Tab-separated table of C-alpha atoms and ligand atoms in Angstrom:
chain	number	residue	atom	x	y	z
A	1	MET	CA	-32.418	7.824	18.371
A	2	PRO	CA	-28.711	8.607	18.662
A	3	ARG	CA	-27.369	11.970	17.560
A	4	ILE	CA	-27.061	12.408	13.792
A	5	GLU	CA	-23.445	12.522	12.607
A	6	ILE	CA	-22.163	13.703	9.226
A	7	ALA	CA	-18.881	12.399	7.818
A	8	PRO	CA	-17.673	14.013	4.578
A	9	SER	CA	-15.733	11.562	2.396
A	10	LEU	CA	-12.347	12.895	1.346
A	11	LEU	CA	-12.567	10.941	-1.915
A	12	ALA	CA	-14.509	13.810	-3.485
A	13	ALA	CA	-12.131	16.535	-2.237
A	14	ASP	CA	-9.570	18.405	-4.337
A	15	PHE	CA	-6.535	16.126	-3.928
A	16	ALA	CA	-4.163	18.982	-4.731
A	17	ARG	CA	-5.410	20.851	-1.624
A	18	LEU	CA	-6.184	18.131	0.905
A	19	ALA	CA	-5.195	19.973	4.094
A	20	GLU	CA	-7.292	23.003	3.116
A	21	GLU	CA	-10.237	20.796	2.202
A	22	VAL	CA	-10.098	19.013	5.560
A	23	ALA	CA	-9.901	22.306	7.441
A	24	ALA	CA	-12.855	23.569	5.430
A	25	VAL	CA	-15.178	20.661	6.284
A	26	GLU	CA	-14.122	20.871	9.929
A	27	ALA	CA	-15.064	24.555	9.988
A	28	ALA	CA	-18.292	23.681	8.156
A	29	GLY	CA	-19.514	21.437	10.985
A	30	ALA	CA	-18.445	17.896	10.028
A	31	ASP	CA	-18.404	15.337	12.848
A	32	TRP	CA	-15.941	12.894	11.302
A	33	LEU	CA	-13.633	12.775	8.276
A	34	HIS	CA	-14.267	9.625	6.204
A	35	LEU	CA	-11.183	8.281	4.422
A	36	ASP	CA	-11.656	5.692	1.668
A	37	VAL	CA	-8.619	3.471	1.214
A	38	MET	CA	-8.706	1.453	-2.036
A	39	ASP	CA	-6.166	-1.017	-3.353
A	40	GLY	CA	-7.207	-1.735	-6.948
A	41	ARG	CA	-7.832	-5.364	-5.961
A	42	PHE	CA	-10.689	-5.474	-3.457
A	43	VAL	CA	-12.290	-2.646	-5.417
A	44	PRO	CA	-11.541	-1.535	-8.982
A	45	ASN	CA	-9.948	1.777	-7.973
A	46	ILE	CA	-6.849	3.031	-6.124
A	47	SER	CA	-7.036	6.003	-3.746
A	48	PHE	CA	-4.469	6.579	-0.988
A	49	GLY	CA	-2.835	4.868	1.970
A	50	PRO	CA	-1.577	5.528	5.494
A	51	LEU	CA	0.939	8.178	4.405
A	52	VAL	CA	-1.930	10.504	3.522
A	53	LEU	CA	-3.616	9.924	6.897
A	54	ARG	CA	-0.360	10.637	8.661
A	55	ALA	CA	0.180	13.819	6.656
A	56	LEU	CA	-3.328	15.116	7.365
A	57	ARG	CA	-3.491	14.174	11.046
A	58	PRO	CA	-1.870	17.396	12.376
A	59	HIS	CA	-4.168	19.550	10.233
A	60	THR	CA	-7.495	18.753	11.900
A	61	ARG	CA	-9.111	17.739	15.157
A	62	LEU	CA	-11.792	15.739	13.333
A	63	PRO	CA	-11.695	12.034	14.172
A	64	PHE	CA	-10.669	9.808	11.245
A	65	ASP	CA	-13.188	7.232	10.015
A	66	VAL	CA	-11.050	4.898	7.922
A	67	HIS	CA	-12.872	2.699	5.409
A	68	LEU	CA	-10.483	-0.022	4.278
A	69	MET	CA	-11.299	-1.484	0.863
A	70	ILE	CA	-8.156	-3.592	0.687
A	71	GLU	CA	-7.339	-7.272	0.785
A	72	PRO	CA	-5.752	-8.763	2.700
A	73	VAL	CA	-6.613	-6.220	5.391
A	74	ASP	CA	-5.029	-7.755	8.507
A	75	PRO	CA	-1.377	-6.898	7.718
A	76	PHE	CA	-2.235	-3.187	7.496
A	77	LEU	CA	-4.439	-2.607	10.566
A	78	ALA	CA	-1.578	-1.546	12.851
A	79	GLU	CA	-0.214	0.828	10.232
A	80	PHE	CA	-3.542	2.626	9.817
A	81	ALA	CA	-3.986	2.800	13.581
A	82	ALA	CA	-0.542	4.364	13.953
A	83	ALA	CA	-1.220	6.777	11.094
A	84	GLY	CA	-4.147	8.345	12.942
A	85	ALA	CA	-7.295	6.264	12.444
A	86	ASP	CA	-9.894	6.600	15.196
A	87	ARG	CA	-12.369	4.119	13.739
A	88	ILE	CA	-11.362	1.351	11.336
A	89	LEU	CA	-14.048	-0.122	9.089
A	90	ILE	CA	-13.501	-3.437	7.327
A	91	HIS	CA	-15.433	-5.638	4.927
A	92	PRO	CA	-16.133	-9.278	5.903
A	93	GLU	CA	-14.802	-10.296	2.466
A	94	SER	CA	-11.364	-8.729	3.010
A	95	GLY	CA	-9.977	-11.408	5.276
A	96	PRO	CA	-10.596	-14.988	6.401
A	97	HIS	CA	-11.575	-14.282	10.039
A	98	LEU	CA	-13.725	-11.212	10.598
A	99	HIS	CA	-13.972	-11.803	14.355
A	100	ARG	CA	-10.193	-11.984	14.692
A	101	SER	CA	-9.712	-8.823	12.597
A	102	LEU	CA	-12.168	-6.923	14.809
A	103	GLN	CA	-10.345	-8.163	17.907
A	104	ALA	CA	-7.111	-6.855	16.370
A	105	ILE	CA	-8.641	-3.394	15.771
A	106	ARG	CA	-9.906	-3.283	19.362
A	107	ALA	CA	-6.498	-4.394	20.647
A	108	LEU	CA	-4.999	-1.405	18.826
A	109	GLY	CA	-7.295	0.818	20.893
A	110	LYS	CA	-9.499	1.857	17.959
A	111	GLN	CA	-13.217	1.718	17.291
A	112	ALA	CA	-14.172	-1.096	14.940
A	113	GLY	CA	-16.737	-1.183	12.154
A	114	VAL	CA	-18.079	-3.739	9.695
A	115	VAL	CA	-19.079	-2.681	6.174
A	116	LEU	CA	-21.807	-4.540	4.310
A	117	ASN	CA	-21.723	-4.393	0.508
A	118	PRO	CA	-25.106	-4.194	-1.232
A	119	ALA	CA	-25.164	-7.963	-1.808
A	120	THR	CA	-23.682	-8.935	1.578
A	121	PRO	CA	-26.362	-10.357	3.875
A	122	VAL	CA	-26.974	-8.711	7.248
A	123	GLU	CA	-26.153	-12.058	8.889
A	124	ALA	CA	-22.480	-11.360	8.093
A	125	VAL	CA	-22.365	-9.038	11.103
A	126	ALA	CA	-24.854	-10.797	13.387
A	127	TRP	CA	-22.372	-12.871	15.393
A	128	VAL	CA	-19.691	-10.210	15.857
A	129	LEU	CA	-21.845	-7.363	17.181
A	130	ASP	CA	-20.162	-7.497	20.592
A	131	LEU	CA	-16.946	-6.248	18.950
A	132	VAL	CA	-18.542	-3.631	16.709
A	133	ASP	CA	-18.970	0.117	17.282
A	134	THR	CA	-20.412	0.839	13.819
A	135	VAL	CA	-22.186	-1.078	11.079
A	136	LEU	CA	-21.744	0.681	7.741
A	137	MET	CA	-24.227	-0.122	5.002
A	138	MET	CA	-22.959	0.499	1.481
A	139	THR	CA	-25.722	2.115	-0.535
A	140	VAL	CA	-23.622	1.827	-3.718
A	141	ASN	CA	-21.035	-0.740	-4.747
A	142	PRO	CA	-17.729	0.317	-3.185
A	143	GLY	CA	-14.943	1.789	-5.304
A	144	PHE	CA	-16.138	5.124	-6.620
A	145	GLY	CA	-17.804	8.315	-5.516
A	146	GLY	CA	-20.697	9.898	-7.337
A	147	GLN	CA	-22.807	6.765	-7.891
A	148	ALA	CA	-26.583	6.588	-7.524
A	149	PHE	CA	-28.093	5.556	-4.163
A	150	LEU	CA	-29.491	2.005	-4.203
A	151	SER	CA	-32.906	2.358	-2.590
A	152	LEU	CA	-33.286	-1.443	-2.441
A	153	GLN	CA	-30.934	-1.185	0.542
A	154	LEU	CA	-33.527	0.687	2.630
A	155	PRO	CA	-35.233	-2.436	4.041
A	156	LYS	CA	-31.780	-3.825	4.798
A	157	ILE	CA	-30.929	-0.688	6.807
A	158	ALA	CA	-34.124	-1.245	8.780
A	159	ALA	CA	-33.160	-4.882	9.371
A	160	VAL	CA	-29.767	-3.878	10.776
A	161	ARG	CA	-31.405	-1.189	12.936
A	162	ALA	CA	-33.613	-3.925	14.458
A	163	MET	CA	-30.573	-6.144	14.981
A	164	ILE	CA	-28.744	-3.308	16.766
A	165	ALA	CA	-31.779	-2.571	18.938
A	166	ALA	CA	-31.975	-6.241	19.927
A	167	SER	CA	-28.274	-6.235	20.832
A	168	GLY	CA	-28.767	-3.460	23.385
A	169	ARG	CA	-25.380	-2.027	22.421
A	170	PRO	CA	-24.841	1.602	21.327
A	171	ILE	CA	-23.757	0.668	17.802
A	172	ARG	CA	-23.881	3.389	15.172
A	173	LEU	CA	-25.551	2.661	11.826
A	174	ALA	CA	-23.816	4.438	8.954
A	175	VAL	CA	-24.743	4.749	5.287
A	176	ASP	CA	-22.214	5.363	2.524
A	177	GLY	CA	-22.794	6.001	-1.167
A	178	GLY	CA	-25.112	8.380	-2.963
A	179	ILE	CA	-26.037	10.164	0.271
A	180	ALA	CA	-27.431	13.551	-0.765
A	181	PRO	CA	-30.540	15.675	-0.376
A	182	GLY	CA	-33.404	13.293	-1.132
A	183	THR	CA	-31.623	10.120	-0.016
A	184	ALA	CA	-30.411	11.096	3.481
A	185	GLY	CA	-34.014	11.347	4.656
A	186	PRO	CA	-35.156	7.894	3.542
A	187	ALA	CA	-31.942	6.384	4.950
A	188	ALA	CA	-32.607	8.132	8.276
A	189	ALA	CA	-36.220	6.994	8.302
A	190	ALA	CA	-34.981	3.423	7.808
A	191	GLY	CA	-32.710	3.774	10.849
A	192	ALA	CA	-29.370	5.288	9.795
A	193	ASP	CA	-27.745	7.747	12.216
A	194	THR	CA	-24.382	8.390	10.508
A	195	PHE	CA	-24.203	9.846	7.000
A	196	ILE	CA	-21.118	9.616	4.817
A	197	ALA	CA	-21.205	11.964	1.861
A	198	GLY	CA	-18.518	12.739	-0.715
A	199	SER	CA	-19.975	14.504	-3.739
A	200	ALA	CA	-22.874	15.996	-1.775
A	201	VAL	CA	-20.379	17.943	0.373
A	202	PHE	CA	-17.120	18.403	-1.547
A	203	GLY	CA	-18.966	18.726	-4.849
A	204	THR	CA	-20.760	21.851	-3.636
A	205	ARG	CA	-19.518	25.399	-3.171
A	206	ASP	CA	-20.829	25.859	0.379
A	207	TYR	CA	-19.755	22.957	2.601
A	208	ALA	CA	-21.513	24.344	5.692
A	209	HIS	CA	-24.788	24.611	3.798
A	210	ALA	CA	-24.407	21.078	2.444
A	211	ILE	CA	-23.636	19.577	5.859
A	212	ALA	CA	-26.435	21.498	7.571
A	213	GLY	CA	-28.869	20.401	4.858
A	214	LEU	CA	-27.976	16.729	5.240
A	215	ARG	CA	-28.209	17.020	9.024
A	216	ALA	CA	-31.610	18.702	8.860
A	217	GLU	CA	-32.997	16.122	6.446
A	218	ALA	CA	-31.606	13.218	8.486
A	219	THR	CA	-32.925	14.692	11.733
A	220	ASP	CA	-36.445	15.169	10.440
A	221	PRO	CA	-37.127	13.285	7.184
A	222	ALA	CA	-40.848	14.048	7.342
A	223	ARG	CA	-40.321	17.796	7.450
A	224	ALA	CA	-38.043	17.552	4.438
A	225	GLY	CA	-41.098	16.321	2.570
A	226	LEU	CA	-39.689	12.901	1.901
A	227	PRO	CA	-41.528	9.608	1.748
A	228	PRO	CA	-40.957	7.197	4.634
A	229	ALA	CA	-38.536	4.344	4.029
A	230	GLY	CA	-40.008	1.624	1.876
A	231	GLY	CA	-43.089	3.754	1.318
A	232	LYS	CA	-44.631	3.854	-2.099
A	233	PRO	CA	-45.321	7.198	-3.758
A	234	ASP	CA	-49.043	7.988	-4.116
B	301	LIG	C1	-17.235	4.432	-2.111
B	301	LIG	C2	-16.867	5.102	-0.833
B	301	LIG	C3	-17.668	6.275	-0.455
B	301	LIG	C4	-17.648	7.393	-1.463
B	301	LIG	C5	-19.009	8.024	-1.424
B	301	LIG	O1	-16.557	3.226	-2.192
B	301	LIG	O2	-16.979	4.171	0.245
B	301	LIG	O3	-17.289	6.750	0.829
B	301	LIG	O4	-16.680	8.377	-1.203
B	301	LIG	O5	-19.095	8.970	-2.428
B	301	LIG	P1	-20.486	9.694	-2.763
B	301	LIG	O6	-20.988	10.325	-1.499
B	301	LIG	O7	-20.100	10.679	-3.806
B	301	LIG	O8	-21.433	8.626	-3.263
B	302	LIG	ZN1	-16.476	4.933	2.240
């Protein structure tokens, strides 16, 4: 299995102290900073845009994992790349030609990811895997932090893990939404290797403890006393 990576989602941070919050999760052992960009159209919420990325970029060495929940997405890819994105994640529903959008992200010199909503079939990513560095599985409906993990997505995570294995490419498999103690383990057992967590990091007092806890549970779900993915409780 690839190395476990933890990406705190800035959406749950204190927006009046963003630079401090980013420095704090970097010091606490985060691997990536996840930035949720929402337009009030693709999802029913508005967050922030490239100006915030640009403002934060000098304040951290963490790579920026930029989750674009906007439509249309194509006109803004270059702007997010220039603002400091290292990986740009897009939804198949946010433009007419997913393959072309991924080519555009690659042409900008950035890693590219595809995000699958809970109801989006895994086949949506099957024929573009050669352009993809990350598949991100939404384990809530996109738009808000603090929602409950949808455990019906666990078999879907396993299906994408099998698809990635068959591709032979080193594609990361991320989960986003409701990732916390008790859900990181089952997601890891199903095949996830990258864990995006907003409330479960920024909603706690000790970010280092929260990140270490998620990493430990994801690294060894059995030792955390969790049931295997898809397993039924006795
Ligand atoms: C939701 C976002 C998530 C969100 C997760 O649309 O994609 O990244 O911040 O928040 P939690 O971890 O609180 O569910
Ligand atoms: Zn996200």
